[in-house]
Coordinates of N, CA and C in Angstrom, one line a residue:
Chain A
M23 N 45.8 -18.4 25.7 CA 45.1 -19.7 25.3 C 44.0 -20.0 26.3
R24 N 42.9 -20.5 25.9 CA 41.9 -20.9 26.8 C 42.2 -22.3 27.4
A25 N 41.9 -22.4 28.7 CA 42.1 -23.6 29.4 C 40.7 -24.4 29.4
V26 N 40.8 -25.7 29.4 CA 39.6 -26.5 29.4 C 39.6 -27.3 30.7
L27 N 38.4 -27.2 31.4 CA 38.2 -28.0 32.6 C 37.2 -29.1 32.2
H28 N 37.7 -30.3 32.0 CA 36.9 -31.5 31.7 C 36.3 -32.1 33.0
V29 N 35.1 -32.3 33.1 CA 34.4 -32.8 34.3 C 33.8 -34.2 33.9
C30 N 34.2 -35.2 34.6 CA 33.6 -36.6 34.3 C 32.2 -36.6 34.8
T31 N 31.3 -36.9 33.9 CA 29.9 -36.9 34.4 C 29.4 -38.4 34.7
T32 N 30.3 -39.3 34.5 CA 29.9 -40.7 34.8 C 30.5 -41.2 36.1
C33 N 31.3 -40.3 36.8 CA 31.9 -40.7 38.0 C 30.8 -41.0 39.1
R34 N 31.0 -42.1 39.8 CA 30.1 -42.5 40.9 C 30.5 -42.0 42.3
G35 N 31.6 -41.3 42.3 CA 32.2 -40.9 43.6 C 33.2 -41.9 44.1
T36 N 33.6 -41.8 45.3 CA 34.8 -42.6 45.8 C 34.4 -44.1 45.9
D37 N 33.1 -44.3 46.0 CA 32.7 -45.8 46.1 C 32.2 -46.2 44.8
A38 N 33.1 -46.4 43.8 CA 32.8 -46.7 42.5 C 32.0 -48.0 42.3
A39 N 32.2 -48.9 43.3 CA 31.5 -50.2 43.2 C 30.1 -50.2 43.8
A40 N 29.7 -49.1 44.4 CA 28.3 -49.1 44.9 C 27.3 -49.1 43.8
P41 N 26.1 -49.7 44.1 CA 25.1 -49.7 43.1 C 24.6 -48.3 42.8
D42 N 24.2 -48.0 41.6 CA 23.7 -46.6 41.3 C 22.5 -46.3 42.2
A43 N 22.6 -45.2 42.9 CA 21.4 -44.6 43.6 C 20.5 -44.0 42.6
E44 N 19.3 -43.6 43.0 CA 18.4 -42.9 42.1 C 19.0 -41.5 41.9
G45 N 18.6 -40.9 40.7 CA 19.0 -39.5 40.5 C 20.3 -39.5 39.8
P46 N 20.8 -38.3 39.5 CA 22.0 -38.1 38.7 C 23.3 -38.6 39.5
R47 N 24.3 -39.0 38.7 CA 25.5 -39.5 39.3 C 26.3 -38.3 39.9
P48 N 27.1 -38.6 40.9 CA 27.9 -37.5 41.6 C 28.6 -36.7 40.6
G49 N 29.2 -37.3 39.5 CA 29.9 -36.5 38.5 C 29.0 -35.5 37.8
A50 N 27.8 -35.9 37.5 CA 26.9 -35.0 36.8 C 26.5 -33.9 37.8
T51 N 26.4 -34.2 39.1 CA 26.0 -33.2 40.1 C 27.2 -32.2 40.2
L52 N 28.4 -32.7 40.2 CA 29.6 -31.8 40.2 C 29.6 -30.9 39.0
L53 N 29.4 -31.5 37.8 CA 29.3 -30.6 36.6 C 28.3 -29.5 36.8
A54 N 27.1 -29.9 37.3 CA 26.1 -28.8 37.4 C 26.5 -27.7 38.4
A55 N 27.3 -28.1 39.4 CA 27.7 -27.2 40.4 C 28.8 -26.2 39.8
L56 N 29.5 -26.7 38.8 CA 30.6 -25.9 38.2 C 30.1 -25.1 37.0
A57 N 29.1 -25.6 36.3 CA 28.8 -25.2 34.9 C 28.5 -23.7 34.7
D58 N 27.8 -23.2 35.7 CA 27.4 -21.8 35.6 C 28.4 -20.8 36.1
A59 N 29.5 -21.2 36.5 CA 30.5 -20.3 37.2 C 31.9 -20.4 36.6
A60 N 32.0 -20.7 35.3 CA 33.3 -20.8 34.7 C 34.0 -19.5 34.8
P61 N 35.3 -19.5 35.3 CA 36.0 -18.2 35.4 C 36.4 -17.8 34.0
D62 N 36.8 -16.5 33.8 CA 37.3 -16.0 32.6 C 38.5 -16.9 32.1
G63 N 38.5 -17.3 30.9 CA 39.6 -18.0 30.3 C 39.5 -19.5 30.5
V64 N 38.4 -20.0 31.1 CA 38.2 -21.4 31.4 C 36.9 -21.9 30.7
E65 N 37.0 -22.9 30.0 CA 35.8 -23.5 29.4 C 35.6 -24.8 30.1
I66 N 34.3 -25.0 30.5 CA 34.0 -26.3 31.2 C 33.3 -27.2 30.3
R67 N 33.8 -28.4 30.2 CA 33.2 -29.4 29.3 C 32.9 -30.7 30.0
A68 N 31.8 -31.3 29.7 CA 31.5 -32.6 30.2 C 32.3 -33.7 29.4
V69 N 32.6 -34.7 30.1 CA 33.3 -35.9 29.4 C 32.8 -37.2 30.1
E70 N 32.7 -38.2 29.3 CA 32.2 -39.5 29.8 C 33.5 -40.3 30.1
C71 N 33.9 -40.3 31.3 CA 35.0 -41.2 31.8 C 36.4 -40.6 31.5
L72 N 37.1 -40.3 32.6 CA 38.5 -40.0 32.6 C 39.4 -41.1 33.0
S73 N 38.8 -42.3 33.0 CA 39.5 -43.6 33.4 C 40.2 -43.4 34.8
A74 N 39.5 -42.8 35.7 CA 39.9 -42.6 37.1 C 38.8 -43.1 38.0
C75 N 38.1 -44.1 37.6 CA 36.8 -44.5 38.2 C 36.9 -44.8 39.7
S76 N 38.0 -45.4 40.1 CA 38.1 -45.7 41.5 C 38.5 -44.5 42.4
Q77 N 38.7 -43.3 41.7 CA 39.2 -42.1 42.4 C 38.2 -40.9 42.1
G78 N 37.0 -41.3 41.7 CA 36.0 -40.2 41.3 C 35.5 -39.5 42.6
C79 N 34.8 -38.4 42.3 CA 34.7 -37.7 41.1 C 36.0 -37.1 40.6
S80 N 36.1 -37.0 39.3 CA 37.4 -36.5 38.7 C 37.2 -35.4 37.7
V81 N 38.2 -34.5 37.6 CA 38.3 -33.5 36.6 C 39.7 -33.4 36.0
A82 N 39.8 -32.8 34.8 CA 41.1 -32.6 34.2 C 41.2 -31.2 33.7
L83 N 42.4 -30.6 33.9 CA 42.7 -29.3 33.4 C 43.7 -29.4 32.3
S84 N 43.5 -28.8 31.2 CA 44.5 -28.8 30.1 C 44.4 -27.5 29.3
A85 N 45.5 -27.2 28.6 CA 45.5 -26.0 27.7 C 46.7 -26.2 26.8
P86 N 46.6 -25.7 25.6 CA 47.8 -25.8 24.7 C 49.1 -25.2 25.3
G87 N 50.1 -26.0 25.3 CA 51.4 -25.6 25.7 C 51.6 -25.7 27.2
K88 N 50.6 -26.2 27.9 CA 50.7 -26.3 29.4 C 50.7 -27.7 29.9
W89 N 51.3 -28.0 31.1 CA 51.1 -29.2 31.8 C 49.6 -29.4 32.0
S90 N 49.1 -30.7 31.8 CA 47.8 -31.1 32.1 C 47.7 -31.8 33.5
Y91 N 46.6 -31.6 34.2 CA 46.5 -32.2 35.5 C 45.1 -32.9 35.6
V92 N 45.1 -34.0 36.4 CA 43.9 -34.7 36.7 C 43.8 -34.8 38.2
Y93 N 42.6 -34.4 38.7 CA 42.3 -34.4 40.2 C 41.2 -35.4 40.4
G94 N 41.2 -36.0 41.6 CA 40.2 -37.0 42.0 C 39.7 -36.9 43.4
R95 N 38.8 -37.8 43.8 CA 38.2 -37.9 45.1 C 37.5 -36.6 45.4
L96 N 36.9 -36.0 44.4 CA 36.2 -34.7 44.5 C 34.7 -34.9 44.8
M97 N 34.1 -33.9 45.4 CA 32.7 -33.9 45.8 C 32.1 -32.7 45.2
P98 N 30.8 -32.7 44.9 CA 30.1 -31.5 44.4 C 30.4 -30.3 45.3
G99 N 30.6 -30.5 46.6 CA 30.9 -29.3 47.4 C 32.2 -28.7 47.2
D100 N 33.1 -29.4 46.4 CA 34.4 -28.8 46.1 C 34.4 -27.8 45.0
A101 N 33.2 -27.5 44.4 CA 33.2 -26.7 43.2 C 33.9 -25.4 43.3
D102 N 33.8 -24.7 44.5 CA 34.4 -23.4 44.6 C 36.0 -23.6 44.5
Q103 N 36.5 -24.6 45.2 CA 37.9 -24.8 45.2 C 38.4 -25.1 43.7
I104 N 37.6 -26.0 43.1 CA 38.0 -26.4 41.7 C 38.0 -25.1 40.8
L105 N 37.0 -24.3 40.9 CA 37.0 -23.1 40.1 C 38.1 -22.1 40.4
S106 N 38.4 -22.0 41.7 CA 39.5 -21.2 42.1 C 40.9 -21.7 41.5
G107 N 41.0 -23.0 41.5 CA 42.2 -23.6 41.0 C 42.3 -23.5 39.5
A108 N 41.2 -23.6 38.8 CA 41.1 -23.5 37.4 C 41.4 -22.1 36.9
R109 N 41.0 -21.1 37.7 CA 41.3 -19.7 37.4 C 42.8 -19.5 37.5
A110 N 43.4 -20.0 38.5 CA 44.8 -19.8 38.7 C 45.6 -20.5 37.6
Y111 N 45.1 -21.7 37.2 CA 45.8 -22.5 36.2 C 45.7 -21.7 34.9
A112 N 44.6 -21.1 34.5 CA 44.4 -20.4 33.3 C 45.4 -19.2 33.2
A113 N 45.7 -18.7 34.4 CA 46.6 -17.5 34.4 C 48.0 -17.8 34.3
T114 N 48.4 -19.1 34.3 CA 49.8 -19.4 34.2 C 50.3 -19.5 32.8
A115 N 51.6 -19.5 32.5 CA 52.1 -19.7 31.2 C 52.3 -21.2 30.9
D116 N 52.6 -21.9 32.0 CA 53.0 -23.3 31.7 C 52.0 -24.3 32.4
G117 N 51.0 -23.8 33.1 CA 50.1 -24.7 33.8 C 50.5 -25.0 35.3
I118 N 51.7 -24.6 35.7 CA 52.2 -24.9 37.0 C 51.9 -23.7 37.9
V119 N 50.8 -23.9 38.8 CA 50.4 -22.9 39.7 C 51.4 -23.0 41.0
P120 N 51.9 -21.9 41.4 CA 52.8 -22.0 42.6 C 52.1 -22.7 43.7
W121 N 52.9 -23.6 44.5 CA 52.3 -24.5 45.5 C 51.4 -23.8 46.4
R122 N 51.8 -22.6 47.0 CA 51.0 -22.0 48.0 C 49.7 -21.4 47.5
E123 N 49.7 -21.2 46.1 CA 48.4 -20.6 45.6 C 47.4 -21.7 45.1
R124 N 47.8 -23.0 45.3 CA 46.9 -24.0 44.9 C 45.9 -24.3 46.0
P125 N 44.6 -24.5 45.6 CA 43.6 -24.9 46.6 C 44.0 -26.2 47.2
A126 N 43.6 -26.5 48.4 CA 44.0 -27.7 49.1 C 43.7 -29.0 48.2
I127 N 42.6 -29.1 47.6 CA 42.4 -30.3 46.8 C 43.3 -30.4 45.6
F128 N 43.9 -29.3 45.1 CA 44.9 -29.4 44.1 C 46.3 -29.8 44.6
R129 N 46.5 -29.5 45.9 CA 47.8 -30.0 46.5 C 47.7 -31.5 46.9
K130 N 46.5 -31.9 47.3 CA 46.4 -33.2 48.0 C 45.8 -34.3 47.1
Q131 N 45.0 -33.9 46.1 CA 44.2 -34.9 45.3 C 44.6 -35.0 43.9
S132 N 45.9 -34.6 43.5 CA 46.3 -34.8 42.1 C 46.4 -36.3 41.9
L133 N 45.8 -36.8 40.8 CA 46.0 -38.2 40.4 C 47.2 -38.3 39.4
A134 N 47.4 -37.3 38.6 CA 48.5 -37.4 37.6 C 48.6 -36.0 36.9
R135 N 49.8 -35.8 36.3 CA 50.0 -34.7 35.5 C 50.7 -35.2 34.2
I136 N 50.6 -34.4 33.1 CA 51.2 -34.8 31.9 C 51.9 -33.6 31.3
P137 N 53.2 -33.8 30.9 CA 53.9 -32.6 30.3 C 53.2 -32.0 29.1
P138 N 53.5 -30.7 28.8 CA 53.0 -30.1 27.7 C 53.3 -30.8 26.4
Q139 N 52.4 -30.7 25.4 CA 52.7 -31.1 24.1 C 53.3 -30.0 23.3
E140 N 54.1 -30.4 22.4 CA 54.9 -29.4 21.6 C 54.0 -28.9 20.4
Chain B
M13 N 51.7 -38.1 13.3 CA 52.2 -37.3 14.5 C 52.9 -38.3 15.4
R14 N 54.0 -37.8 15.9 CA 54.8 -38.6 16.8 C 54.2 -38.7 18.2
A15 N 54.1 -39.9 18.8 CA 53.6 -40.0 20.2 C 54.8 -39.9 21.1
V16 N 54.6 -39.4 22.3 CA 55.6 -39.3 23.3 C 55.3 -40.2 24.5
L17 N 56.2 -41.0 24.9 CA 56.0 -41.8 26.2 C 56.9 -41.2 27.2
H18 N 56.3 -40.5 28.2 CA 57.0 -39.9 29.3 C 57.2 -40.9 30.4
V19 N 58.4 -41.1 30.9 CA 58.7 -42.0 31.9 C 59.2 -41.3 33.2
C20 N 58.5 -41.4 34.3 CA 58.9 -40.7 35.5 C 60.1 -41.4 36.1
T21 N 61.2 -40.7 36.2 CA 62.4 -41.2 36.7 C 62.6 -41.1 38.2
T22 N 61.6 -40.3 38.8 CA 61.7 -40.2 40.3 C 60.8 -41.1 41.1
C23 N 60.0 -41.9 40.3 CA 59.1 -42.9 41.0 C 59.9 -43.9 41.9
R24 N 59.3 -44.1 43.0 CA 60.0 -45.0 44.0 C 59.3 -46.4 43.9
G25 N 58.3 -46.6 43.0 CA 57.6 -47.8 43.0 C 56.3 -47.7 43.8
T26 N 55.7 -48.8 44.1 CA 54.4 -48.8 44.7 C 54.5 -48.4 46.2
D27 N 55.7 -48.6 46.8 CA 55.8 -48.2 48.2 C 56.5 -46.9 48.2
A28 N 55.8 -45.8 47.9 CA 56.4 -44.5 47.8 C 57.0 -44.0 49.1
A29 N 56.5 -44.5 50.2 CA 56.9 -44.0 51.5 C 58.2 -44.7 52.0
A30 N 58.6 -45.7 51.3 CA 59.8 -46.5 51.7 C 61.0 -45.6 51.6
P31 N 62.0 -45.8 52.5 CA 63.2 -45.0 52.4 C 63.9 -45.4 51.1
D32 N 64.7 -44.5 50.5 CA 65.4 -44.8 49.3 C 66.4 -45.9 49.5
A33 N 66.4 -46.9 48.7 CA 67.4 -48.0 48.7 C 68.6 -47.4 48.0
E34 N 69.7 -48.1 48.1 CA 70.9 -47.7 47.3 C 70.6 -47.9 45.8
G35 N 71.3 -47.2 45.0 CA 71.2 -47.4 43.5 C 70.1 -46.6 42.9
P36 N 69.8 -46.7 41.6 CA 68.8 -45.9 40.9 C 67.4 -46.2 41.4
R37 N 66.6 -45.2 41.3 CA 65.2 -45.4 41.7 C 64.5 -46.3 40.7
P38 N 63.4 -47.0 41.1 CA 62.7 -47.9 40.2 C 62.3 -47.2 38.9
G39 N 61.9 -45.9 39.0 CA 61.5 -45.2 37.8 C 62.7 -45.0 36.8
A40 N 63.9 -44.8 37.3 CA 65.0 -44.7 36.4 C 65.4 -46.0 35.8
T41 N 65.2 -47.1 36.6 CA 65.4 -48.4 36.1 C 64.4 -48.8 35.0
L42 N 63.2 -48.3 35.2 CA 62.2 -48.6 34.1 C 62.6 -47.8 32.8
L43 N 63.0 -46.5 33.0 CA 63.4 -45.8 31.8 C 64.5 -46.5 31.1
A44 N 65.5 -47.0 31.8 CA 66.6 -47.7 31.2 C 66.1 -48.9 30.4
A45 N 65.1 -49.6 31.0 CA 64.6 -50.8 30.3 C 63.8 -50.4 29.0
L46 N 63.3 -49.2 28.9 CA 62.5 -48.8 27.8 C 63.4 -48.1 26.7
A47 N 64.4 -47.4 27.2 CA 65.0 -46.3 26.4 C 65.6 -46.8 25.0
D48 N 66.1 -48.0 25.0 CA 66.8 -48.5 23.8 C 65.8 -49.2 22.8
A49 N 64.6 -49.2 23.2 CA 63.7 -50.0 22.4 C 62.4 -49.3 21.9
A50 N 62.6 -48.0 21.7 CA 61.4 -47.2 21.3 C 60.9 -47.7 20.0
P51 N 59.6 -48.0 19.9 CA 59.0 -48.4 18.6 C 59.0 -47.2 17.6
D52 N 58.8 -47.5 16.4 CA 58.7 -46.4 15.4 C 57.5 -45.5 15.8
G53 N 57.7 -44.3 15.6 CA 56.6 -43.3 15.9 C 56.5 -43.0 17.4
V54 N 57.4 -43.5 18.2 CA 57.3 -43.2 19.7 C 58.6 -42.6 20.1
E55 N 58.5 -41.5 20.8 CA 59.7 -40.9 21.4 C 59.6 -41.1 22.9
I56 N 60.7 -41.6 23.5 CA 60.7 -41.8 25.0 C 61.4 -40.7 25.6
R57 N 60.8 -40.1 26.6 CA 61.4 -38.9 27.3 C 61.3 -39.2 28.8
A58 N 62.4 -38.8 29.5 CA 62.4 -38.8 31.0 C 61.7 -37.6 31.5
V59 N 61.0 -37.8 32.6 CA 60.3 -36.6 33.2 C 60.5 -36.8 34.7
E60 N 60.6 -35.7 35.4 CA 60.7 -35.8 36.9 C 59.4 -35.5 37.5
C61 N 58.7 -36.5 37.8 CA 57.4 -36.5 38.5 C 56.2 -36.3 37.6
L62 N 55.4 -37.3 37.6 CA 54.0 -37.2 37.0 C 52.9 -37.0 38.0
S63 N 53.3 -36.7 39.2 CA 52.3 -36.4 40.3 C 51.4 -37.7 40.5
A64 N 52.0 -38.8 40.4 CA 51.3 -40.1 40.7 C 52.1 -40.9 41.6
C65 N 52.7 -40.2 42.6 CA 53.8 -40.8 43.4 C 53.3 -42.0 44.2
S66 N 52.1 -42.1 44.6 CA 51.6 -43.2 45.4 C 51.2 -44.4 44.5
Q67 N 51.3 -44.2 43.2 CA 51.0 -45.2 42.2 C 52.1 -45.5 41.2
G68 N 53.3 -45.2 41.6 CA 54.5 -45.4 40.7 C 54.8 -46.9 40.7
C69 N 55.7 -47.2 39.7 CA 56.2 -46.4 38.6 C 55.1 -46.0 37.7
S70 N 55.3 -44.8 37.1 CA 54.2 -44.3 36.2 C 54.8 -43.8 34.9
V71 N 54.0 -43.9 33.8 CA 54.3 -43.4 32.5 C 53.1 -42.6 31.9
A72 N 53.3 -41.7 31.0 CA 52.2 -41.1 30.3 C 52.5 -41.1 28.8
L73 N 51.4 -41.4 28.1 CA 51.4 -41.4 26.6 C 50.6 -40.2 26.1
S74 N 51.2 -39.4 25.2 CA 50.4 -38.3 24.6 C 50.9 -38.1 23.2
A75 N 50.1 -37.4 22.4 CA 50.4 -37.0 21.0 C 49.4 -36.0 20.6
P76 N 49.8 -35.1 19.7 CA 48.9 -34.0 19.3 C 47.6 -34.6 18.7
G77 N 46.4 -34.1 19.2 CA 45.1 -34.5 18.7 C 44.6 -35.8 19.2
K78 N 45.4 -36.4 20.2 CA 44.9 -37.7 20.7 C 44.6 -37.6 22.2
W79 N 43.8 -38.5 22.7 CA 43.7 -38.7 24.2 C 45.0 -39.0 24.8
S80 N 45.3 -38.5 25.9 CA 46.5 -38.8 26.7 C 46.1 -39.8 27.8
Y81 N 47.1 -40.6 28.1 CA 46.8 -41.7 29.2 C 48.0 -41.7 30.1
V82 N 47.7 -42.0 31.4 CA 48.7 -42.2 32.4 C 48.5 -43.6 33.0
Y83 N 49.6 -44.3 33.1 CA 49.5 -45.7 33.7 C 50.4 -45.7 34.9
G84 N 50.0 -46.6 35.9 CA 50.8 -46.6 37.1 C 50.9 -48.0 37.6
R85 N 51.6 -48.1 38.8 CA 51.9 -49.4 39.5 C 52.7 -50.3 38.5
L86 N 53.6 -49.7 37.8 CA 54.4 -50.4 36.8 C 55.7 -50.8 37.4
M87 N 56.3 -51.9 36.8 CA 57.6 -52.4 37.3 C 58.5 -52.4 36.1
P88 N 59.9 -52.3 36.3 CA 60.8 -52.4 35.2 C 60.5 -53.6 34.3
G89 N 60.0 -54.7 34.9 CA 59.7 -55.9 34.1 C 58.5 -55.8 33.1
D90 N 57.8 -54.6 33.3 CA 56.7 -54.4 32.4 C 57.1 -53.7 31.1
A91 N 58.4 -53.5 30.9 CA 58.8 -52.7 29.7 C 58.2 -53.2 28.4
D92 N 58.2 -54.5 28.2 CA 57.8 -55.1 26.9 C 56.3 -54.7 26.7
Q93 N 55.5 -54.9 27.7 CA 54.1 -54.5 27.6 C 53.9 -53.0 27.3
I94 N 54.7 -52.2 28.0 CA 54.5 -50.8 27.8 C 54.9 -50.4 26.4
L95 N 56.0 -51.0 25.8 CA 56.4 -50.7 24.5 C 55.3 -51.2 23.5
S96 N 54.8 -52.3 23.7 CA 53.7 -52.8 22.9 C 52.5 -51.9 22.9
G97 N 52.1 -51.4 24.1 CA 51.0 -50.5 24.1 C 51.3 -49.2 23.5
A98 N 52.5 -48.7 23.7 CA 52.9 -47.4 23.1 C 52.9 -47.5 21.5
R99 N 53.3 -48.7 21.0 CA 53.3 -48.9 19.5 C 51.8 -48.9 19.0
A100 N 50.9 -49.5 19.8 CA 49.5 -49.5 19.4 C 48.9 -48.1 19.5
Y101 N 49.3 -47.4 20.5 CA 48.8 -46.0 20.7 C 49.2 -45.1 19.5
A102 N 50.5 -45.3 19.1 CA 51.0 -44.4 18.1 C 50.3 -44.7 16.7
A103 N 49.8 -45.9 16.6 CA 49.1 -46.3 15.3 C 47.7 -45.8 15.2
T104 N 47.1 -45.3 16.3 CA 45.7 -44.9 16.3 C 45.6 -43.4 15.9
A105 N 44.4 -43.1 15.4 CA 44.2 -41.7 15.0 C 43.9 -40.8 16.2
D106 N 43.2 -41.4 17.2 CA 42.7 -40.6 18.4 C 43.3 -41.0 19.7
G107 N 44.2 -42.0 19.7 CA 44.8 -42.4 21.0 C 44.1 -43.6 21.7
I108 N 42.9 -43.9 21.2 CA 42.1 -45.0 21.8 C 42.3 -46.3 21.1
V109 N 43.1 -47.1 21.8 CA 43.4 -48.5 21.3 C 42.3 -49.4 21.6
P110 N 41.8 -50.2 20.6 CA 40.7 -51.1 20.9 C 41.0 -51.9 22.2
W111 N 40.0 -52.1 23.0 CA 40.2 -52.8 24.3 C 41.0 -54.1 24.2
R112 N 40.6 -54.9 23.2 CA 41.2 -56.3 23.2 C 42.7 -56.2 22.7
E113 N 43.1 -55.1 22.1 CA 44.5 -54.9 21.6 C 45.4 -54.3 22.7
R114 N 44.8 -53.9 23.8 CA 45.6 -53.3 24.9 C 46.3 -54.3 25.7
P115 N 47.6 -54.1 26.0 CA 48.2 -55.0 26.9 C 47.5 -54.9 28.3
A116 N 47.7 -56.0 29.1 CA 47.0 -56.1 30.3 C 47.2 -54.9 31.2
I117 N 48.4 -54.4 31.3 CA 48.6 -53.3 32.2 C 47.9 -52.0 31.7
F118 N 47.7 -51.9 30.4 CA 46.9 -50.7 29.9 C 45.4 -50.9 30.2
R119 N 45.0 -52.1 30.3 CA 43.6 -52.3 30.7 C 43.3 -52.1 32.2
K120 N 44.3 -52.5 33.0 CA 44.0 -52.6 34.4 C 44.7 -51.5 35.2
Q121 N 45.7 -50.8 34.7 CA 46.5 -49.9 35.5 C 46.4 -48.5 35.0
S122 N 45.3 -48.1 34.3 CA 45.2 -46.7 33.9 C 44.9 -45.9 35.2
L123 N 45.6 -44.8 35.3 CA 45.3 -43.9 36.4 C 44.4 -42.8 36.0
A124 N 44.5 -42.4 34.7 CA 43.7 -41.3 34.2 C 43.9 -41.2 32.7
R125 N 42.9 -40.5 32.0 CA 43.1 -40.1 30.6 C 42.6 -38.7 30.5
I126 N 43.0 -38.0 29.5 CA 42.6 -36.6 29.3 C 42.3 -36.5 27.8
P127 N 41.1 -35.8 27.5 CA 40.7 -35.7 26.1 C 41.7 -34.9 25.3
P128 N 41.7 -35.1 24.0 CA 42.6 -34.4 23.1 C 42.5 -32.8 23.2
Q129 N 43.6 -32.2 23.0 CA 43.5 -30.7 22.9 C 43.2 -30.3 21.5
E130 N 42.5 -29.2 21.3 CA 42.1 -28.8 19.9 C 43.2 -28.1 19.3

């Protein structure tokens, strides 16, 4: 089954209360950094708001039959780690990547996870 | 389709670093406060860890074809609001309860949401 990496394009970064700077939002910049490098088995989709605004930038990983995960406090420079983690997630049966194989941001910046749907 | 309200039973409450007090954890107490009052169309399930430990107690709402939501900083005394929100969620087609119909904790204490799976 294909995993989906949703990337919030409206995230303003960790300082959600800051006034908008000129140019694209940090979430859109993160999407751009990810979009051309989707690993096999991972589809990257833009989404407007993951309701984690105070913890942006944020992304969500989900796939049928697997645990879903949301990560936050991400920066465009984290793209390589996010892609590495998404690749590992896609390769699991249940979405649970062994702890030692998780990139640091997946170990330390999980906002929440949700059990698989039946 | 039936909605599932997952309740984290390992949550220690908002002070996740505090040593365990005697007796059940706040998450287990919250589950007990919810368990006998599931609204029609909502199944309540215990889960060990929603990876929102610094924002506990936490619960997750999900259903096939709907947005999933995770809420945090909950207390056992919030059970009535959680049940009311879960009932409203179960009645939606897509999981998105109109803003004004959401209980206060659903408006203010969302940790994250995840788009529907296909």
